[in-house]
Tab-separated table of C-alpha atoms and ligand atoms in Angstrom:
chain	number	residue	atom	x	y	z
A	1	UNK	CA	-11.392	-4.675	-10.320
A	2	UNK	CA	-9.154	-1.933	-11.135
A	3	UNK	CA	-5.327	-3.176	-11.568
A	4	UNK	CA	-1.925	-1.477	-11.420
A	5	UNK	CA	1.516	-2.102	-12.351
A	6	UNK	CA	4.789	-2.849	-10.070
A	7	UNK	CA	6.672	-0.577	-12.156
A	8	UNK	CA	10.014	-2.803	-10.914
A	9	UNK	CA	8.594	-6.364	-11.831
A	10	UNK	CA	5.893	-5.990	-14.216
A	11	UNK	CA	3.130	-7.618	-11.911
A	12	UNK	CA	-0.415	-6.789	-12.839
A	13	UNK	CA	-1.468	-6.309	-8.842
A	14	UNK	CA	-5.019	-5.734	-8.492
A	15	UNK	CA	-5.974	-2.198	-5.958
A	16	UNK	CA	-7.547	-4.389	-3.531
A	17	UNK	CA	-5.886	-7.594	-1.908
A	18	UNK	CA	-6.127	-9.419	1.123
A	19	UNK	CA	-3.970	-9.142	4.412
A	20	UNK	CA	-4.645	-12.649	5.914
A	21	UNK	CA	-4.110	-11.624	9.984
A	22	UNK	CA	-7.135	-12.787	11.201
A	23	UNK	CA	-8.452	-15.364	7.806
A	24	UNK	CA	-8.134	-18.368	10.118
A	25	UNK	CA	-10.569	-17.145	12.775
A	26	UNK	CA	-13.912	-18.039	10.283
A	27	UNK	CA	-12.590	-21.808	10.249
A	28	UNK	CA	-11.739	-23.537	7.580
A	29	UNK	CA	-14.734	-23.484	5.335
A	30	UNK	CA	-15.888	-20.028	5.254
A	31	UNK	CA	-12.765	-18.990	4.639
A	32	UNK	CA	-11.649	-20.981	1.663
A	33	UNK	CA	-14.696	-19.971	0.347
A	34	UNK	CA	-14.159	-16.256	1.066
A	35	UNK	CA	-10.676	-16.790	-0.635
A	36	UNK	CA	-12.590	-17.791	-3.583
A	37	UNK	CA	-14.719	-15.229	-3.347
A	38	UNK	CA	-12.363	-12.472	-3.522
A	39	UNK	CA	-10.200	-14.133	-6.273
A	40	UNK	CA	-13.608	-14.705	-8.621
A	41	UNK	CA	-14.225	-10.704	-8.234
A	42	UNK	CA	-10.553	-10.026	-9.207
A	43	UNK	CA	-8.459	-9.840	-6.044
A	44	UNK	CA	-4.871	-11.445	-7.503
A	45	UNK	CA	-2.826	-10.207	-4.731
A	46	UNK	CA	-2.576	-12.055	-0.794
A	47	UNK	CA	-0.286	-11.141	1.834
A	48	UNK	CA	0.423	-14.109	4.059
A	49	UNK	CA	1.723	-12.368	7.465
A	50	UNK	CA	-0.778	-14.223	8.891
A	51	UNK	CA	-2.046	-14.319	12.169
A	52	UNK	CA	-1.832	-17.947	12.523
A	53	UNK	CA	-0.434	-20.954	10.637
A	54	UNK	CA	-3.792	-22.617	10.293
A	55	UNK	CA	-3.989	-19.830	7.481
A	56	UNK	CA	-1.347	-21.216	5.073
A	57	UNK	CA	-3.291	-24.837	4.108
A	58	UNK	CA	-7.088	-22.751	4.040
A	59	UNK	CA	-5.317	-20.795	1.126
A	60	UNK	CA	-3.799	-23.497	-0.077
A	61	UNK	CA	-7.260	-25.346	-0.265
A	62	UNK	CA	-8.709	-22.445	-1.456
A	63	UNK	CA	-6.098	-20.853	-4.391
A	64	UNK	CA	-3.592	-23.644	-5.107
A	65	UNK	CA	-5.251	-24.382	-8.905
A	66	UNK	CA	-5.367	-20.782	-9.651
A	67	UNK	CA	-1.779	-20.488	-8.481
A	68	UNK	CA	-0.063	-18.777	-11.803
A	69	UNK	CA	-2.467	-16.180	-11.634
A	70	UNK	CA	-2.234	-14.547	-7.880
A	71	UNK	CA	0.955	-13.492	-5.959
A	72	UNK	CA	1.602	-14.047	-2.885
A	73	UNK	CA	3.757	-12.256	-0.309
A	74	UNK	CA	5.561	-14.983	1.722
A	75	UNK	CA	7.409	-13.176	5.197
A	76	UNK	CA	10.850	-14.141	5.891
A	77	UNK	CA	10.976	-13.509	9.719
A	78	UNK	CA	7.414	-14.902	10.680
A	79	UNK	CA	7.545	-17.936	12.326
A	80	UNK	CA	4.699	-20.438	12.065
A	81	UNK	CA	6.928	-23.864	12.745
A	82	UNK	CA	4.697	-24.001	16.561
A	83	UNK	CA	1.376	-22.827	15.203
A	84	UNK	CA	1.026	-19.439	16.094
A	85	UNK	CA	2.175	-16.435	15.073
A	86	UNK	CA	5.923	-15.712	16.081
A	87	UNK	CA	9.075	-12.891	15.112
A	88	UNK	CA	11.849	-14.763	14.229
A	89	UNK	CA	15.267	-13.904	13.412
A	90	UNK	CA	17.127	-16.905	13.959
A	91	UNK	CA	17.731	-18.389	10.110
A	92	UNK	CA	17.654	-22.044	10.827
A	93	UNK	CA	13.668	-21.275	12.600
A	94	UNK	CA	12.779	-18.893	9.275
A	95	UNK	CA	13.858	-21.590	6.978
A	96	UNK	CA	11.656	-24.403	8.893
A	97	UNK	CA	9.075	-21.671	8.370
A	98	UNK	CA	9.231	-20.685	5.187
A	99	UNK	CA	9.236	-24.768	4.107
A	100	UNK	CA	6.042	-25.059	5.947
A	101	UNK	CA	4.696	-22.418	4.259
A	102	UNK	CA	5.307	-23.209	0.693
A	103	UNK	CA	4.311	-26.702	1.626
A	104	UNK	CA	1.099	-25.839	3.138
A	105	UNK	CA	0.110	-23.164	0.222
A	106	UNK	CA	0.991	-26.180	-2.480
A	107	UNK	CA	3.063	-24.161	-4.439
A	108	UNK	CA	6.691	-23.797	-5.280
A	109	UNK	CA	7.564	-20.466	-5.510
A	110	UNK	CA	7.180	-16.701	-3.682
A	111	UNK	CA	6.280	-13.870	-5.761
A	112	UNK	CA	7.642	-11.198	-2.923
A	113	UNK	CA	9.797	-12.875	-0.535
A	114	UNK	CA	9.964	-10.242	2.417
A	115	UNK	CA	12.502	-8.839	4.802
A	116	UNK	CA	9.885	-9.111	7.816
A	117	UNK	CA	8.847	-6.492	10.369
A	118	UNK	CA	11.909	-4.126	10.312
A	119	UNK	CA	11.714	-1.339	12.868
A	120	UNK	CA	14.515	-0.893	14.428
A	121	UNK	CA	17.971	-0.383	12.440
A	122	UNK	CA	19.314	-3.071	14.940
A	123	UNK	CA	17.092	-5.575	13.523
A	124	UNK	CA	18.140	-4.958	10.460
A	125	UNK	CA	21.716	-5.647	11.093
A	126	UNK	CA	20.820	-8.527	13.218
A	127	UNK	CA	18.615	-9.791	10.196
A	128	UNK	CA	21.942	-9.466	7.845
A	129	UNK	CA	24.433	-10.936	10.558
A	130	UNK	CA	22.081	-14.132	11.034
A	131	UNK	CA	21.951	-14.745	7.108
A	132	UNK	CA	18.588	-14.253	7.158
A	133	UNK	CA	18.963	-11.605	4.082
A	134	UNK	CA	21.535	-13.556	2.316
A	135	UNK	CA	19.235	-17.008	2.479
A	136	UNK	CA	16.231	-14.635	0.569
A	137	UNK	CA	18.831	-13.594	-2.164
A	138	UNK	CA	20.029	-17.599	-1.901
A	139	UNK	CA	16.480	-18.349	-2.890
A	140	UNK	CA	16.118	-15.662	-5.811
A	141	UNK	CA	18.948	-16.974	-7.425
A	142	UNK	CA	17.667	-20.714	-7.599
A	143	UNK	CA	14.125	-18.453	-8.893
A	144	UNK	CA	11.962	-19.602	-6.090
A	145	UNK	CA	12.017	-16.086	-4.572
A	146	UNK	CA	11.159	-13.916	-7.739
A	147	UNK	CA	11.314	-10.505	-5.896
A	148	UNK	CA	11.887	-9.094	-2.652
A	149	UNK	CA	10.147	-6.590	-0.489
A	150	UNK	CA	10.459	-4.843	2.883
A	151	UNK	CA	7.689	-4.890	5.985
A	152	UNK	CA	8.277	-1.772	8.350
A	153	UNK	CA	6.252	0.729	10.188
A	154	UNK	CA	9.103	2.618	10.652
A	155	UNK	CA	10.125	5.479	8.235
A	156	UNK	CA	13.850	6.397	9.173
A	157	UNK	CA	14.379	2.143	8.850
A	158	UNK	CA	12.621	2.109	5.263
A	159	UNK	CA	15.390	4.490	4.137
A	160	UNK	CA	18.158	2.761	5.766
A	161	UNK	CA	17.115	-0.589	3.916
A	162	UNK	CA	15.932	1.162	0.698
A	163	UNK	CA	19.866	2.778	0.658
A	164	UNK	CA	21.354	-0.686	0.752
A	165	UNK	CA	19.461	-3.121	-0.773
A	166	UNK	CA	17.220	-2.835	-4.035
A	167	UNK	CA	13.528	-3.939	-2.934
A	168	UNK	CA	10.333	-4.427	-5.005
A	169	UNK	CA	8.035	-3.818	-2.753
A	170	UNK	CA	7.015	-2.167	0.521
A	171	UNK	CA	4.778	-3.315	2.909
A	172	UNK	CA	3.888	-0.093	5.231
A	173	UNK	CA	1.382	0.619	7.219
A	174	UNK	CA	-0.701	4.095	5.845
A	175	UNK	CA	-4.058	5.277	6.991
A	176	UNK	CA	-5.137	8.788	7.827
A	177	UNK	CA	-4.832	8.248	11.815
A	178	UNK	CA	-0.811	7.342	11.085
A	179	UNK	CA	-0.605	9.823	8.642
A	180	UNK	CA	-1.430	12.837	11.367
A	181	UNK	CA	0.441	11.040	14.553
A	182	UNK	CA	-2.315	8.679	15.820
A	183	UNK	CA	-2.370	5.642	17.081
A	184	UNK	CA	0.162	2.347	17.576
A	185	UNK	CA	1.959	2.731	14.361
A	186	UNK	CA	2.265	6.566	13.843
A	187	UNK	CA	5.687	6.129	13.326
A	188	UNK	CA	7.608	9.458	11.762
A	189	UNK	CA	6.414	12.568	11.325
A	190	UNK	CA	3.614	13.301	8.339
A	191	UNK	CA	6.728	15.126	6.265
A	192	UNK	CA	8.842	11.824	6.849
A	193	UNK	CA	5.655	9.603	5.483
A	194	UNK	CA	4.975	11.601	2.552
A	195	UNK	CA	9.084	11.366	1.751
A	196	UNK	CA	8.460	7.552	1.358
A	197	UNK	CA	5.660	7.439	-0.610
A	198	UNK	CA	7.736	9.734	-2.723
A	199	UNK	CA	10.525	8.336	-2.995
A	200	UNK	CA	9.065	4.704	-3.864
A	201	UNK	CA	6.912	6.341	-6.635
A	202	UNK	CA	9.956	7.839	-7.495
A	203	UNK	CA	12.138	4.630	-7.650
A	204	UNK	CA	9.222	2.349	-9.134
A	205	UNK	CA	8.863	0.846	-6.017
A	206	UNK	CA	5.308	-0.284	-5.218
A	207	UNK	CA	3.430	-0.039	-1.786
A	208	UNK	CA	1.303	-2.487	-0.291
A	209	UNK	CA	-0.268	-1.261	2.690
A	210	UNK	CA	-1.258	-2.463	5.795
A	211	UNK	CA	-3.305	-1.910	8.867
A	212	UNK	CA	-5.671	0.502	6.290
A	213	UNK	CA	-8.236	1.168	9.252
A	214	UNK	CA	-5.929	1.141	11.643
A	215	UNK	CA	-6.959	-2.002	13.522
A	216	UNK	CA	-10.640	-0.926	12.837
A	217	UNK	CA	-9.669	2.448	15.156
A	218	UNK	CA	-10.927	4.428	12.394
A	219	UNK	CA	-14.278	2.882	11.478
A	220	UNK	CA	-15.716	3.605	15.406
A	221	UNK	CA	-16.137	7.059	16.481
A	222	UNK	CA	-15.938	6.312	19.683
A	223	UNK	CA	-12.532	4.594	19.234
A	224	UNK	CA	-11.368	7.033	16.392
A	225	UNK	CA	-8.759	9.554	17.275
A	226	UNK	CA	-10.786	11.782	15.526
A	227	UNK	CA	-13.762	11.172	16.794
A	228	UNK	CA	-15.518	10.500	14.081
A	229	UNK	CA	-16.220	7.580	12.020
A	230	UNK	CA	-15.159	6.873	8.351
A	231	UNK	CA	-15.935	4.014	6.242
A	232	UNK	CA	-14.038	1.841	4.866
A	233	UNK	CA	-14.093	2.728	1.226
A	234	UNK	CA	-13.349	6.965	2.296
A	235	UNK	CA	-9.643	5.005	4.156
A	236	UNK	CA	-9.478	2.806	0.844
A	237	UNK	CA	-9.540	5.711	-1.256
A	238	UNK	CA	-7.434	7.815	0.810
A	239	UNK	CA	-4.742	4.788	0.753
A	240	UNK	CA	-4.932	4.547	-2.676
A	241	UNK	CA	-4.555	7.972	-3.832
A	242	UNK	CA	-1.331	7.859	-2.123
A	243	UNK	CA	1.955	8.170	-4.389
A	244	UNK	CA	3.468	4.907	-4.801
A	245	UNK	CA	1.098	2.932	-3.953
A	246	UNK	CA	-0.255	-0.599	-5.602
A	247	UNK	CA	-2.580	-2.335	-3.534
A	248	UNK	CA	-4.323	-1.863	0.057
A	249	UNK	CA	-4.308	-5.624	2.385
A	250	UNK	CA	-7.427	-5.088	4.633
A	251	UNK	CA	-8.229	-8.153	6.053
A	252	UNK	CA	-11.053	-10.667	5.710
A	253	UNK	CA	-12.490	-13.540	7.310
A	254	UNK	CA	-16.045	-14.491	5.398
A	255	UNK	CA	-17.643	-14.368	1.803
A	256	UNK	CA	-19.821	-11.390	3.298
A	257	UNK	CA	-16.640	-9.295	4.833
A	258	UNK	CA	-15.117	-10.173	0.971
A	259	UNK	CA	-18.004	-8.999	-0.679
A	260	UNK	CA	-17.876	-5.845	1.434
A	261	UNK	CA	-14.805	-5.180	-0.287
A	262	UNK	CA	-15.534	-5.604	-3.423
A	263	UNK	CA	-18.036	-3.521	-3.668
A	264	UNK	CA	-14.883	-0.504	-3.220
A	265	UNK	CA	-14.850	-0.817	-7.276
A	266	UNK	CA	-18.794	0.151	-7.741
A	267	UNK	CA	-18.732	3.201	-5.235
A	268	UNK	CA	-19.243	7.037	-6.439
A	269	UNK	CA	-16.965	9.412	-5.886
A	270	UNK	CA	-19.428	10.947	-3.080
A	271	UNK	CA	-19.062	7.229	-1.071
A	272	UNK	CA	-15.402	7.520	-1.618
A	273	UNK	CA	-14.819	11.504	-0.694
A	274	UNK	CA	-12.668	11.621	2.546
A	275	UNK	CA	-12.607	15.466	2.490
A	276	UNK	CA	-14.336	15.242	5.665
A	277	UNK	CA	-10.973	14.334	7.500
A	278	UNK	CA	-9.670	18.054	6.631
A	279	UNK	CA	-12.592	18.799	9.987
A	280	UNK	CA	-10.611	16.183	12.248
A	281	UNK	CA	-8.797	16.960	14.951
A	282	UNK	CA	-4.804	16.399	14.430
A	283	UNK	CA	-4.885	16.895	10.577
A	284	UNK	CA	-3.255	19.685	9.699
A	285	UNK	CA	-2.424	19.871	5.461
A	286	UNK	CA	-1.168	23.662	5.939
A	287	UNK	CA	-3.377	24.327	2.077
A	288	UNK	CA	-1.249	21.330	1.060
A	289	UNK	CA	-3.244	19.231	-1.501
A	290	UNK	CA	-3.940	15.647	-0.764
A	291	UNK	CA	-5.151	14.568	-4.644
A	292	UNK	CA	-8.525	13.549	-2.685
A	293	UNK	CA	-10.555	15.331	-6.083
A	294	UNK	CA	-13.305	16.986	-3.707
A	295	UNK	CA	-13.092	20.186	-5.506
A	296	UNK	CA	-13.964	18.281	-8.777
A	297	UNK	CA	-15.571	19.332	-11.613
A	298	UNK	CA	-13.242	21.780	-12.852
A	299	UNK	CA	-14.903	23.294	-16.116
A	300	UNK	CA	-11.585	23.029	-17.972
A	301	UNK	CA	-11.929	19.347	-17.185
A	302	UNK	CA	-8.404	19.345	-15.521
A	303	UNK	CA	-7.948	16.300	-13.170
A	304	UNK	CA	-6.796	18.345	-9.992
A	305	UNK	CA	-5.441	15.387	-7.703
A	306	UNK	CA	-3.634	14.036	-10.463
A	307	UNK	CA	-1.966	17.003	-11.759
A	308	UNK	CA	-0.844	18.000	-8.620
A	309	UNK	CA	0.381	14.477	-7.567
A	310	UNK	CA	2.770	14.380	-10.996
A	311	UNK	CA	3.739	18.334	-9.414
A	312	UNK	CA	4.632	17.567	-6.223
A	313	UNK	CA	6.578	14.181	-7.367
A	314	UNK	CA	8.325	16.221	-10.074
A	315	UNK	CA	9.594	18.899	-7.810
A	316	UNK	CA	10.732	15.512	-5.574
A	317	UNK	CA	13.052	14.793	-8.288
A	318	UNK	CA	10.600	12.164	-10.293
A	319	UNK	CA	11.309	12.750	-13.765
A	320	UNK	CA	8.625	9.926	-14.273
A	321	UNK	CA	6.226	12.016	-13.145
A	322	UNK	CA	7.146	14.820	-15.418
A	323	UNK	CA	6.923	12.387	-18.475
A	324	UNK	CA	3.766	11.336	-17.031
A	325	UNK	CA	2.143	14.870	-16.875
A	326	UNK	CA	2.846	15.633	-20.532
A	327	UNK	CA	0.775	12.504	-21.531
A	328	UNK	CA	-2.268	14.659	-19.859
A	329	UNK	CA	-4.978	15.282	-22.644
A	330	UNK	CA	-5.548	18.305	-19.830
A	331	UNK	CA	-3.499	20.277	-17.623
A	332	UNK	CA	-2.688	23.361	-15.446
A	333	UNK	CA	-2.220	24.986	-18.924
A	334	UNK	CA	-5.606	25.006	-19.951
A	335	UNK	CA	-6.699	26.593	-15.908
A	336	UNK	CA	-8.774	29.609	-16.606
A	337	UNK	CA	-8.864	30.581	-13.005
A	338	UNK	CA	-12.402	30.462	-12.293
A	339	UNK	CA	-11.361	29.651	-8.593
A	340	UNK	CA	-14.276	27.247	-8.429
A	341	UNK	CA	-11.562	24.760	-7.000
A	342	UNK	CA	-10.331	27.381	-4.509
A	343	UNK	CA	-14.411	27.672	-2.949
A	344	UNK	CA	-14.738	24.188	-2.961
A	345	UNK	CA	-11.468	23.062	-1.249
A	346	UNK	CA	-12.046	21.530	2.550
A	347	UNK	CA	-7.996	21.970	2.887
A	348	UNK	CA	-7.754	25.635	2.055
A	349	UNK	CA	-5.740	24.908	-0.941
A	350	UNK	CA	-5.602	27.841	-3.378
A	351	UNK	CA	-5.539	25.566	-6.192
A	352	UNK	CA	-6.136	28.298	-9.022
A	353	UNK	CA	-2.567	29.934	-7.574
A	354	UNK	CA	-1.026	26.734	-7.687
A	355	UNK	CA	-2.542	25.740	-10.982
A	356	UNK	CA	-0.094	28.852	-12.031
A	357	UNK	CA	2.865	27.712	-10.689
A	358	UNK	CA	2.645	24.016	-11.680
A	359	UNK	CA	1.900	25.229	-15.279
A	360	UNK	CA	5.310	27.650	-15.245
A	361	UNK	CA	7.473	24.736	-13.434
A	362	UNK	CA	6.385	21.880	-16.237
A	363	UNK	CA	6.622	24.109	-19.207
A	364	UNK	CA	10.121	24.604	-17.872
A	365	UNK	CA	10.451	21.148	-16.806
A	366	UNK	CA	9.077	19.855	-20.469
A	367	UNK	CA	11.467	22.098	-22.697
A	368	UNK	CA	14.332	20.512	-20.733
B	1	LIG	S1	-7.258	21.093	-4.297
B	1	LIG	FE1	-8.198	20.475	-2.357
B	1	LIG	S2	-10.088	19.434	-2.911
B	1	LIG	FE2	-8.847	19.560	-4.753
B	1	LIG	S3	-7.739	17.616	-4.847
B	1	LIG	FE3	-6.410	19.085	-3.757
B	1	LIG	S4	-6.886	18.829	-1.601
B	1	LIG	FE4	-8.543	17.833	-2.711
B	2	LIG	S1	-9.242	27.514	-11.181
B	2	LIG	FE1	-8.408	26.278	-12.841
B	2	LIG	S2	-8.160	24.238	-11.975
B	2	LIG	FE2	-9.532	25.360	-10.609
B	2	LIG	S3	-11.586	24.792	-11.323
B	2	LIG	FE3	-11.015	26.718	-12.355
B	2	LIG	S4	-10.084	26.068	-14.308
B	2	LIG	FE4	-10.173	24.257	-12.955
């Protein structure tokens, strides 16, 4: 397993967790053991939105002596005090919740206490006016919360939260059908998306992502929006390649769907090459690079995606990402133009033209 730091809290998160909507549908057994399962291979990192409350005592069956060594994100908002799954923002029903919660996991404490399910900027206010934010701060204080983080689908809402509150994390919703305008939570337009993962690489503020196939949309071509099928390590990859982001939450249910999973860590970069979406319908990069590495090798030995992620993030005002291009043992400095990347680019990039420009803005951008 391949792990990343929360740049804002430290946390060792590993690139593949588990989003826990549908856990409780295997029954009890299968998926404690799938729990188990996915912590033994390295998964430290468990977002409890779940899709029922019979979730909440299978992990805490299945994790609660391993407890110091996973997080968990614990939803301030979701309602589980009947059973199933409700939105809340009445503060006396999220406490009951939350208490049930902690009880039923065994434990004590919530790594990322969440603002839940934010997507409108009147729930927001109604989430402040009811206490509801004010109880999760409450909570840090006495260290049961340790840090907080933010569920939305909704772009414009992210920034209106991330302007008046400091958050650790963000829960959003990223896959390559949202990304391009399709399907249920296509919210904003791909610009507006791209400005958030920005601007939370920018502020150190990690992503955990949701809904990665989009409901399983994306792994049927005859439910795709593109009408094609990919696989679930080609959305993994894309996901992850994405600035600011720390882990992807696809959800699991048995050993075998675990496994599945797992296996993410051992693929090639051919099983992991989403290139193909640049044929799909809808996606439109305009020779803007993604980072997706298809046009690898370079001779030079110049990572491509990477040195055009730091480029992009610089230019968004990331000074980390200037400092981190310097550390590169190999950069656009050392392009000789070959224009091997320009042939083999599926997004009509003209990377060897680019190469030029990001090597003139960081020399300037170094010497400052
Ligand atoms: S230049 Fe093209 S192929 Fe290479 S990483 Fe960027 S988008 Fe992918
Ligand atoms: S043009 Fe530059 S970046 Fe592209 S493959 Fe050739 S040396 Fe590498």
């Amino acid at each position: 397993m391949r792990y990343r730091i929360n740049r804002k809290t430290g946390d060792r998160i590993s690139e593949i967790g588990i989003g826990s909507s549908y856990m409780f549908e295997a029954g009890h057994d299968e998926a404690v053991k799938a729990l188990r399962k996915a912590y033994e291979g390295g998964i430290n990192y468990f977002d409890l939105a779940a899709g029922h409350g019979d979730s909440f005592p299978i992990y805490g069956d299945a994790l609660h002596e391993v407890r110091k060594n996973i997080f968990y994100q614990i939803h301030f908002g979701a309602d589980y005090t009947n059973g199933e799954y409700g939105w809340s923002l009445d503060l006396e029903t999220v406490k009951r919740s939350v208490a049930k919660m902690l009880k039923e996991l065994r434990t004590d404490y919530i790594d990322y206490g969440f603002i839940h399910c934010q997507d409108e900027v009147s729930d927001w206010e109604t989430y402040k006016k009811n206490g509801i934010y004010d109880y999760i701060l409450e909570l840090k204080e006495k260290g049961i919360v340790r840090h907080i983080g933010l569920s939305s689908h909704t772009p414009e809402v992210i920034n209106k939260i991330m302007d008046e509150v400091d958050i650790d994390m963000l829960m959003f919703s990223i896959n390559p059908g949202y990304d391009f305008g399709q399907g249920e939570y296509a919210n904003g337009s791909t610009d507006d998306r791209t400005q958030i993962y920005r601007r939370c690489e920018k502020e150190g503020v990690g992503i955990s992502v949701m809904k990665p196939f989009s409901g399983g949309q994306l792994l049927d071509a005859s439910l795709s929006p593109f009408g094609k099928a990919l696989t679930i390590y080609q959305c993994l990859k894309y996901i992850l390649d994405k600035p600011g982001v720390l882990v992807a939450l696809p959800g699991a249910q048995s050993v075998r769907e675990v496994e599945a999973l797992l296996e993410y860590e051992n693929k090639t970069d051919e099983e992991l090459d989403y290139s193909v979406i640049s044929e799909f319908k809808y996606v439109d990069f305009n020779g803007k690079c993604v980072y997706c590495g298809h046009c690898k090798p370079c001779p030079m030995g110049i990572d491509i995606g990477l040195v055009n992620k730091y480029y992009d993030l610089a230019v968004s005002g990331d000074l980390m990402a200037v400092e981190h291009y310097r550390t590169l043992e190999v950069n656009a400095s050392d392009c000789i133009g070959c224009g091997h990347c320009d042939s083999r680019c599926p997004f009509s990039v003209h990377q060897s033209e680019r190469m030029q420009q990001i090597r003139e803005y960081m020399e300037a951008a170094c010497v400052k």
